[in-house]
PDB file of C-alpha atoms in Angstrom:
ATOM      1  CA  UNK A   1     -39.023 -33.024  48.229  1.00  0.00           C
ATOM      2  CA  UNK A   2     -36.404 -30.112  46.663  1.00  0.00           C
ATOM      3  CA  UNK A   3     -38.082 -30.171  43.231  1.00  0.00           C
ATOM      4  CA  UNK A   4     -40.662 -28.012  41.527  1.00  0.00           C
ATOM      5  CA  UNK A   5     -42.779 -30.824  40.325  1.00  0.00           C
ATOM      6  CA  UNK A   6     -42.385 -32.567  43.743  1.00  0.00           C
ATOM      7  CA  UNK A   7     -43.444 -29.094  45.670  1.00  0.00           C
ATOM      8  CA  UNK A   8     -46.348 -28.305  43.859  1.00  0.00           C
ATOM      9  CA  UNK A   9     -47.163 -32.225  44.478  1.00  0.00           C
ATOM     10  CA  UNK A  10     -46.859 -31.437  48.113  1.00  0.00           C
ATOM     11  CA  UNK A  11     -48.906 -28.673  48.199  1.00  0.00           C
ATOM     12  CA  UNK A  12     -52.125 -30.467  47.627  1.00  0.00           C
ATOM     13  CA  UNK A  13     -51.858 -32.151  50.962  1.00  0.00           C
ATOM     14  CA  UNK A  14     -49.731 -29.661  52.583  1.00  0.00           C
ATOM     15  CA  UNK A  15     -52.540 -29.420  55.717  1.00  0.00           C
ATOM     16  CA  UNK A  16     -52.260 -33.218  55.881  1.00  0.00           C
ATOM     17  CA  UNK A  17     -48.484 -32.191  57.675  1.00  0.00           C
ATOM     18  CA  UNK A  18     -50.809 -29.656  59.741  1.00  0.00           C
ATOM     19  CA  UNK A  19     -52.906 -32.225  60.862  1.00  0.00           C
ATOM     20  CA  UNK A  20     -50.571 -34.833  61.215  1.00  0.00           C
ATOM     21  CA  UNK A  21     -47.324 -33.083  63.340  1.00  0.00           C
ATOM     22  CA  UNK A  22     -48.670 -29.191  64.038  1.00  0.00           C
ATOM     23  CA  UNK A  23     -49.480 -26.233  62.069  1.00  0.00           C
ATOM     24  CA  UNK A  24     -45.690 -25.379  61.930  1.00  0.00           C
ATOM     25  CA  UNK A  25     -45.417 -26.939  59.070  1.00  0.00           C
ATOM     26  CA  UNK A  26     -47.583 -24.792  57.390  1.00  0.00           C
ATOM     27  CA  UNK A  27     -44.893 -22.947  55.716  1.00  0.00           C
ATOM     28  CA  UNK A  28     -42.232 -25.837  54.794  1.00  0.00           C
ATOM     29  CA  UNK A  29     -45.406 -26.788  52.631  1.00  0.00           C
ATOM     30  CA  UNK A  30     -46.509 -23.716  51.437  1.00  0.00           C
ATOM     31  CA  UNK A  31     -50.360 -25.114  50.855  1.00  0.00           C
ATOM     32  CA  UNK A  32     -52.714 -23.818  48.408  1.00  0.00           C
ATOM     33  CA  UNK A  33     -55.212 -22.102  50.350  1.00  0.00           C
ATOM     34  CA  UNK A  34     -58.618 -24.010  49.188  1.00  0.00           C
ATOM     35  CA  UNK A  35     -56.720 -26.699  50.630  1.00  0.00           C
ATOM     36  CA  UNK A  36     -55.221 -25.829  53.397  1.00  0.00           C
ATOM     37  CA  UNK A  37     -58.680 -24.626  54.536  1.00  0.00           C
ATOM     38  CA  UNK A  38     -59.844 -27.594  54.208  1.00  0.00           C
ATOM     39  CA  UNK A  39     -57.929 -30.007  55.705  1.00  0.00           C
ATOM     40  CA  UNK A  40     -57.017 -27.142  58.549  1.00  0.00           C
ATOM     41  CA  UNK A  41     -60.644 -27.422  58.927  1.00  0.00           C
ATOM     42  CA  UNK A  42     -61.704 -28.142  62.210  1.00  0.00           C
ATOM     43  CA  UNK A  43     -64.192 -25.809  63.879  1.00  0.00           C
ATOM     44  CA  UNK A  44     -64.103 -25.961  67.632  1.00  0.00           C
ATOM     45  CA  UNK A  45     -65.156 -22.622  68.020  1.00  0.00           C
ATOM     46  CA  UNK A  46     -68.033 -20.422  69.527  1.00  0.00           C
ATOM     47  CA  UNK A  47     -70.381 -21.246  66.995  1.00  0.00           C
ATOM     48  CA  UNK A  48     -70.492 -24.993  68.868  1.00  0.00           C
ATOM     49  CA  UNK A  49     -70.285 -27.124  65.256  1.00  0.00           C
ATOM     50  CA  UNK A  50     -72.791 -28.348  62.912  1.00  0.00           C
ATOM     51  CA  UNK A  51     -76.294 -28.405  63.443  1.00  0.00           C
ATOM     52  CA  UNK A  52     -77.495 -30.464  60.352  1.00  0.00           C
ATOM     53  CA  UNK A  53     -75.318 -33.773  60.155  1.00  0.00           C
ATOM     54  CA  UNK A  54     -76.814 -34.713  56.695  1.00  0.00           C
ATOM     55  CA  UNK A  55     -75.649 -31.073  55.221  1.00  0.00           C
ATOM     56  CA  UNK A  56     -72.574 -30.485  57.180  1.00  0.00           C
ATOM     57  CA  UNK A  57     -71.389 -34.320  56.114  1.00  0.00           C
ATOM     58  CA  UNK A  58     -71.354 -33.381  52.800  1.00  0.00           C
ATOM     59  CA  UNK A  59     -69.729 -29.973  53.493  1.00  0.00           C
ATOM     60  CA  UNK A  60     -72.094 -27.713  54.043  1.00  0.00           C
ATOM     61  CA  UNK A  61     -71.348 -24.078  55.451  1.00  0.00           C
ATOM     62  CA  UNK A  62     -72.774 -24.025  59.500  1.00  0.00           C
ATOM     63  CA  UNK A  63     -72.212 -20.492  59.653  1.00  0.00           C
ATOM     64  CA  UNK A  64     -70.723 -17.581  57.963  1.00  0.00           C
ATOM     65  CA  UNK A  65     -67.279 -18.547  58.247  1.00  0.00           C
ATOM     66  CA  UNK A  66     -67.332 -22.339  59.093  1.00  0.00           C
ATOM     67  CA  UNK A  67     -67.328 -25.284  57.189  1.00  0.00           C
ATOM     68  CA  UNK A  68     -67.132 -28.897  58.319  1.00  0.00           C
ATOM     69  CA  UNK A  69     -65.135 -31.088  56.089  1.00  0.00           C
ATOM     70  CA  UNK A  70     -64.693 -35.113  56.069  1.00  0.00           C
ATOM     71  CA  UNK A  71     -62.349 -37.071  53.763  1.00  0.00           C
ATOM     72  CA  UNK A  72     -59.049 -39.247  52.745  1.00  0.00           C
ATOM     73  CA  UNK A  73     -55.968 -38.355  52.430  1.00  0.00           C
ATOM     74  CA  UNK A  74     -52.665 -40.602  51.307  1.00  0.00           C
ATOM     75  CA  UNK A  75     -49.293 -40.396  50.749  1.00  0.00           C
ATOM     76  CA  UNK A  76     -47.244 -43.164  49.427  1.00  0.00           C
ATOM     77  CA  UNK A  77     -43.857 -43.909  47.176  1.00  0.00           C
ATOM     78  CA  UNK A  78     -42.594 -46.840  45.752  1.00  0.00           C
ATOM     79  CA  UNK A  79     -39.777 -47.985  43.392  1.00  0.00           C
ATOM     80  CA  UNK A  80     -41.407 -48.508  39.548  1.00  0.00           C
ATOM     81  CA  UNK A  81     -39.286 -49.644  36.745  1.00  0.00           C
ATOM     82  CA  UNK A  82     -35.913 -47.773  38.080  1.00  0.00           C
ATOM     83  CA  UNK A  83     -38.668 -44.696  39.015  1.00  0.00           C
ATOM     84  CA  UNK A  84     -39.342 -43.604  42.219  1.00  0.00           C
ATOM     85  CA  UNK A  85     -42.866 -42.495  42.452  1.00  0.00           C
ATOM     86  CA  UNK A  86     -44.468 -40.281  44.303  1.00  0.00           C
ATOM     87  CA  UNK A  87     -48.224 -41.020  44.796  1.00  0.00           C
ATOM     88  CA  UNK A  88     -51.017 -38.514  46.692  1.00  0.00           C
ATOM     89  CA  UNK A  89     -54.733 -38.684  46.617  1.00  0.00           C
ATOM     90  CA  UNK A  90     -57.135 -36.536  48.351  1.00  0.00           C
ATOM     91  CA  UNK A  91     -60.725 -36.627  48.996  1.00  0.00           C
ATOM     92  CA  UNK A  92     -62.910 -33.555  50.571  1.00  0.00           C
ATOM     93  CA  UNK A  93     -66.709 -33.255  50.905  1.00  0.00           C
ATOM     94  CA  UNK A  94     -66.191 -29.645  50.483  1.00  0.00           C
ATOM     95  CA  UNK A  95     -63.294 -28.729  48.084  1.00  0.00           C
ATOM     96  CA  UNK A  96     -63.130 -31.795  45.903  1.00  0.00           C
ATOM     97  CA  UNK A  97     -61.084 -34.594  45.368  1.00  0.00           C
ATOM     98  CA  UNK A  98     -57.484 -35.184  43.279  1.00  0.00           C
ATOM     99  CA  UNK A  99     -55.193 -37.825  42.752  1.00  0.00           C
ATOM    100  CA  UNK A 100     -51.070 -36.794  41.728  1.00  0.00           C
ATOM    101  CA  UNK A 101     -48.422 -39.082  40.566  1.00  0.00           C
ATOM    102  CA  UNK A 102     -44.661 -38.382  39.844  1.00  0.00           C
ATOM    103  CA  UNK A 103     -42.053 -40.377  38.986  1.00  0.00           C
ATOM    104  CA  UNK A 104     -38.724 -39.439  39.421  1.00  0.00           C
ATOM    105  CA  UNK A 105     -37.490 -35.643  39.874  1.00  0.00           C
ATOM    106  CA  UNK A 106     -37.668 -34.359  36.303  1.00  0.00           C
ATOM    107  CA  UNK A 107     -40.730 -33.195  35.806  1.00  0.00           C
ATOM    108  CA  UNK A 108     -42.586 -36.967  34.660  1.00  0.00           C
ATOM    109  CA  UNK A 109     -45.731 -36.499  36.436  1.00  0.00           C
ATOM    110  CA  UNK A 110     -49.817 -35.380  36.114  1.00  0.00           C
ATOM    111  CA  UNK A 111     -52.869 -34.772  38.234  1.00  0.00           C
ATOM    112  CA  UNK A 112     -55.910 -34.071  38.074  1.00  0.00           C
ATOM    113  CA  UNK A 113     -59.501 -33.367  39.969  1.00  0.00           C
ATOM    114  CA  UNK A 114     -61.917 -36.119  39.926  1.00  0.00           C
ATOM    115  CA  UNK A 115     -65.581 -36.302  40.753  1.00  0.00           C
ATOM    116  CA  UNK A 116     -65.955 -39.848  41.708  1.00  0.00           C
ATOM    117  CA  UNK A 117     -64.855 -40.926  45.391  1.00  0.00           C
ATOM    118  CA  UNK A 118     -61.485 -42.302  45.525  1.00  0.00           C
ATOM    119  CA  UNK A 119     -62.408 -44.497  48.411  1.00  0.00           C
ATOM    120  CA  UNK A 120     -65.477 -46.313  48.359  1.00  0.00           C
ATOM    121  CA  UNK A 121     -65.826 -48.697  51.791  1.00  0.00           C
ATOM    122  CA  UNK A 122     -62.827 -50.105  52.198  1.00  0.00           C
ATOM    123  CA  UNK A 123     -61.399 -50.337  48.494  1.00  0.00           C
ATOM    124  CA  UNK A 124     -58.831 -47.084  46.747  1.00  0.00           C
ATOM    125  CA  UNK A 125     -58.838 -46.421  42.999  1.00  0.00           C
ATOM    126  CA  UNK A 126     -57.413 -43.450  41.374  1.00  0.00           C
ATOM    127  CA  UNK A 127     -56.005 -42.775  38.192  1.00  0.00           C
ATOM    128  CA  UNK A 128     -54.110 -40.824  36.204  1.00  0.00           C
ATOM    129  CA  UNK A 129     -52.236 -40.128  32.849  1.00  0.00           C
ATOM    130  CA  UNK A 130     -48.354 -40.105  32.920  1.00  0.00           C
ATOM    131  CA  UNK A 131     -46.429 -39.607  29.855  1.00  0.00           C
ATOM    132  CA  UNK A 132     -49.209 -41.399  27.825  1.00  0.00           C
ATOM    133  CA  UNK A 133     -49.610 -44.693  30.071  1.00  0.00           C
ATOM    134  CA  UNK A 134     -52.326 -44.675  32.550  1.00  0.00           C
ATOM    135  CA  UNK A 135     -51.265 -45.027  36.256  1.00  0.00           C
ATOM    136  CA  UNK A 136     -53.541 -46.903  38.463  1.00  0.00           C
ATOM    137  CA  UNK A 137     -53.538 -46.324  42.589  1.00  0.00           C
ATOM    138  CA  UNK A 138     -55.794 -49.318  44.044  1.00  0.00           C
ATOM    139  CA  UNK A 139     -56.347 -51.648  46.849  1.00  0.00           C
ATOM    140  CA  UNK A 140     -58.064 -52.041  50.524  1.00  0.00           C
ATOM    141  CA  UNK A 141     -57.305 -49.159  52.912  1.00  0.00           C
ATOM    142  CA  UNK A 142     -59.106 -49.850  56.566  1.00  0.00           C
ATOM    143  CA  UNK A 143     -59.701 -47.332  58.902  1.00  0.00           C
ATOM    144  CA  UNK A 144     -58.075 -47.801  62.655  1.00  0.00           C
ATOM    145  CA  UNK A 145     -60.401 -47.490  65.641  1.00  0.00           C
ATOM    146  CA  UNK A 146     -58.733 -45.067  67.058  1.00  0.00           C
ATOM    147  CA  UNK A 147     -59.967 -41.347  66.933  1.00  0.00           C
ATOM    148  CA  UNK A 148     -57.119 -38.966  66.922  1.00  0.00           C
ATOM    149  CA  UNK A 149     -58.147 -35.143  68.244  1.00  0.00           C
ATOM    150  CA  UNK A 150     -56.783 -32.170  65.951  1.00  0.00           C
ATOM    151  CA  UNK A 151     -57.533 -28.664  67.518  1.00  0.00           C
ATOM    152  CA  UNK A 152     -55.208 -25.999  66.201  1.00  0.00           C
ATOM    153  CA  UNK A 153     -55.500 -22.010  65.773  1.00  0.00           C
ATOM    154  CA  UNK A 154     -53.048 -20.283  63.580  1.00  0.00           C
ATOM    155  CA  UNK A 155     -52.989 -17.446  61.086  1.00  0.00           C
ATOM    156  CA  UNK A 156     -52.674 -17.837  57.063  1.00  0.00           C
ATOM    157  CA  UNK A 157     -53.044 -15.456  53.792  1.00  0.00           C
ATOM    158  CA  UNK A 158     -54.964 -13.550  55.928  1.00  0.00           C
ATOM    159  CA  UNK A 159     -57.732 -15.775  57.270  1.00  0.00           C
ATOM    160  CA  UNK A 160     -57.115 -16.510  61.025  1.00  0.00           C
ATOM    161  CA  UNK A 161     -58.014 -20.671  61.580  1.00  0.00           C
ATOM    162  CA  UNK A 162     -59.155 -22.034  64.504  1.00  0.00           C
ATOM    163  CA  UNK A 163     -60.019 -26.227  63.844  1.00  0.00           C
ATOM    164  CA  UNK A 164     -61.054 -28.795  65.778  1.00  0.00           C
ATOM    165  CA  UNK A 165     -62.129 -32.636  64.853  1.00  0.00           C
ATOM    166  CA  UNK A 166     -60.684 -35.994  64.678  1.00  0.00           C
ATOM    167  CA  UNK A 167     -58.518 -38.266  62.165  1.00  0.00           C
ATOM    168  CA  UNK A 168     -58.394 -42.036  62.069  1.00  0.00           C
ATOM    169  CA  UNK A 169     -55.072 -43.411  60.412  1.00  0.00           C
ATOM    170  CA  UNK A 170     -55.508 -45.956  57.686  1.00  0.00           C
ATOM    171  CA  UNK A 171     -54.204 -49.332  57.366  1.00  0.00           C
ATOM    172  CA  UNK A 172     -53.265 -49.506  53.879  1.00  0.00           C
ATOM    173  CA  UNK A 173     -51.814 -52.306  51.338  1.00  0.00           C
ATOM    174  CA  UNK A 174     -52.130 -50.702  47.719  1.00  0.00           C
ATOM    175  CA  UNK A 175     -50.355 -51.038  44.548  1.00  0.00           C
ATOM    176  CA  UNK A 176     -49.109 -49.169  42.216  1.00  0.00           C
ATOM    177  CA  UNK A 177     -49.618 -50.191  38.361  1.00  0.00           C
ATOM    178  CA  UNK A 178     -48.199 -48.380  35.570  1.00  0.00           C
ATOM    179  CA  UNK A 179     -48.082 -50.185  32.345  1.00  0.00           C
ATOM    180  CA  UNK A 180     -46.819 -53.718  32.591  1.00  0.00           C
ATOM    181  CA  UNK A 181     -45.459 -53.038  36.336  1.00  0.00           C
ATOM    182  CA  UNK A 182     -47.324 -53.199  39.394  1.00  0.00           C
ATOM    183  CA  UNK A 183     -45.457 -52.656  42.697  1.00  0.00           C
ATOM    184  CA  UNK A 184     -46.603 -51.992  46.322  1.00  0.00           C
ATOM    185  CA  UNK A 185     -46.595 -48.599  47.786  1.00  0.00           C
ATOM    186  CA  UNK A 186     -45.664 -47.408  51.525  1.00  0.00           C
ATOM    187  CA  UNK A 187     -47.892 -44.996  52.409  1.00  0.00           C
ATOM    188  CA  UNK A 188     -46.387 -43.216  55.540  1.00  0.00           C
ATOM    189  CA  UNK A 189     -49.287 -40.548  55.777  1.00  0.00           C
ATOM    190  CA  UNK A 190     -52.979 -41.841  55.031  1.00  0.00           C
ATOM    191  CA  UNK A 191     -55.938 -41.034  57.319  1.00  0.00           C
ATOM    192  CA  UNK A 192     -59.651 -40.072  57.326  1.00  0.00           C
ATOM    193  CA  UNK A 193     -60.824 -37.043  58.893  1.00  0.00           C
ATOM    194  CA  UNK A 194     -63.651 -35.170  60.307  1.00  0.00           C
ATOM    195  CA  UNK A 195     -62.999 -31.182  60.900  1.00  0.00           C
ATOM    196  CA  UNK A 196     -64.547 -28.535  60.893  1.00  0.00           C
ATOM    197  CA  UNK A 197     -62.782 -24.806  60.273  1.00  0.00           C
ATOM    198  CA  UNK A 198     -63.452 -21.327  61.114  1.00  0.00           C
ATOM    199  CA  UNK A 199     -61.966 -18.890  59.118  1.00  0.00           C
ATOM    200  CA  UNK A 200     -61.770 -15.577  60.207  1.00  0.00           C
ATOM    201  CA  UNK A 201     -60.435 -12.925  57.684  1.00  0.00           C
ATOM    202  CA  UNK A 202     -57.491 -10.494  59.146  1.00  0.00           C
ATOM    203  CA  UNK A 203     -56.512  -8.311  56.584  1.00  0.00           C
ATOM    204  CA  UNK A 204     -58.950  -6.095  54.672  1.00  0.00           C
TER     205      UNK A 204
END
């Protein structure tokens, strides 16, 4: 993604690369912070992780400076109408959740924060406005068996992370619908995680 639109797009996820492929890519994606918090967020440190499931599920701060987090993220594209679209959503118990769609690399594109869960069970919906026409984000996405560990340590605006958790990969078959089109989207990056994050500030 070279654009501006497409960059800032990115950088709602940008600790879904983290998770994903290594902390490295940190800085290709240049995250928001809340964000990259959040999904950096696992918290295998010496504070030995939540002690309230029902409270840290929902995001609850364990300690001071740790926070477990549990959510969705996806990333798809797909070929609309001569477009090609560019679809993320995000869901996190602690910062929130937010669905982004742009088509094309000139700018046509909107997001926005959303209350509601964008996965409930085993069914995706998000939505958002583009250009006046409503795009729609829907279908089943299962979650795989297999638990993937994420344990990373690395140092950002400051705050020194150290997370630890798990992500399961999702098996996905949604759609895209905007106006009269609906066409599949190929979601390369989609998975639910648990993590928890320790933040540790190192400038003053």
């Amino acid at each position: 993604m070279t654009t501006s639109h497409r960059r800032q797009l990115s950088g709602a996820l940008a600790l879904i690369a983290v998770l994903a492929v290594g902390a490295a890519l940190l800085v290709a994606f240049g995250a928001r912070l809340p964000i990259a918090s959040a999904l950096t967020s696992p918290g295998g440190s010496s504070t030995g992780g939540p002690t309230t499931s029902d409270n840290t599920d929902r995001g609850q701060v364990n300690t001071a400076n740790q926070v477990r987090e549990r959510g969705n993220a996806i990333r798809c594209t797909a070929q609309l109408a001569g477009h090609e679209a560019y679809v993320e959503l995000y869901e996190n118990s602690h910062y929130g959740n937010s669905v982004q769609i742009v088509l094309d690399d000139d700018g046509l594109g909107a997001g926005r924060e959303v209350v509601s869960p964008l996965v409930t069970g085993e069914q995706v919906h998000g939505s958002v406005v583009v250009d006046g026409t409503r795009a729609v984000v829907s279908g089943p996405a299962t979650r795989n068996a297999d638990k993937i560990p994420v344990a990373e340590e690395f140092d950002h605006a400051g705050e020194h992370l150290t997370t630890s958790g798990f992500r399961r990969s999702l098996t996905t078959d949604l759609t895209l619908r905007y106006g009269a089109s609906t066409v599949p989207l190929s979601c390369d990056d989609a998975f639910h995680f648990v993590l928890d994050v320790t933040r540790e500030k190192t400038t003053d």
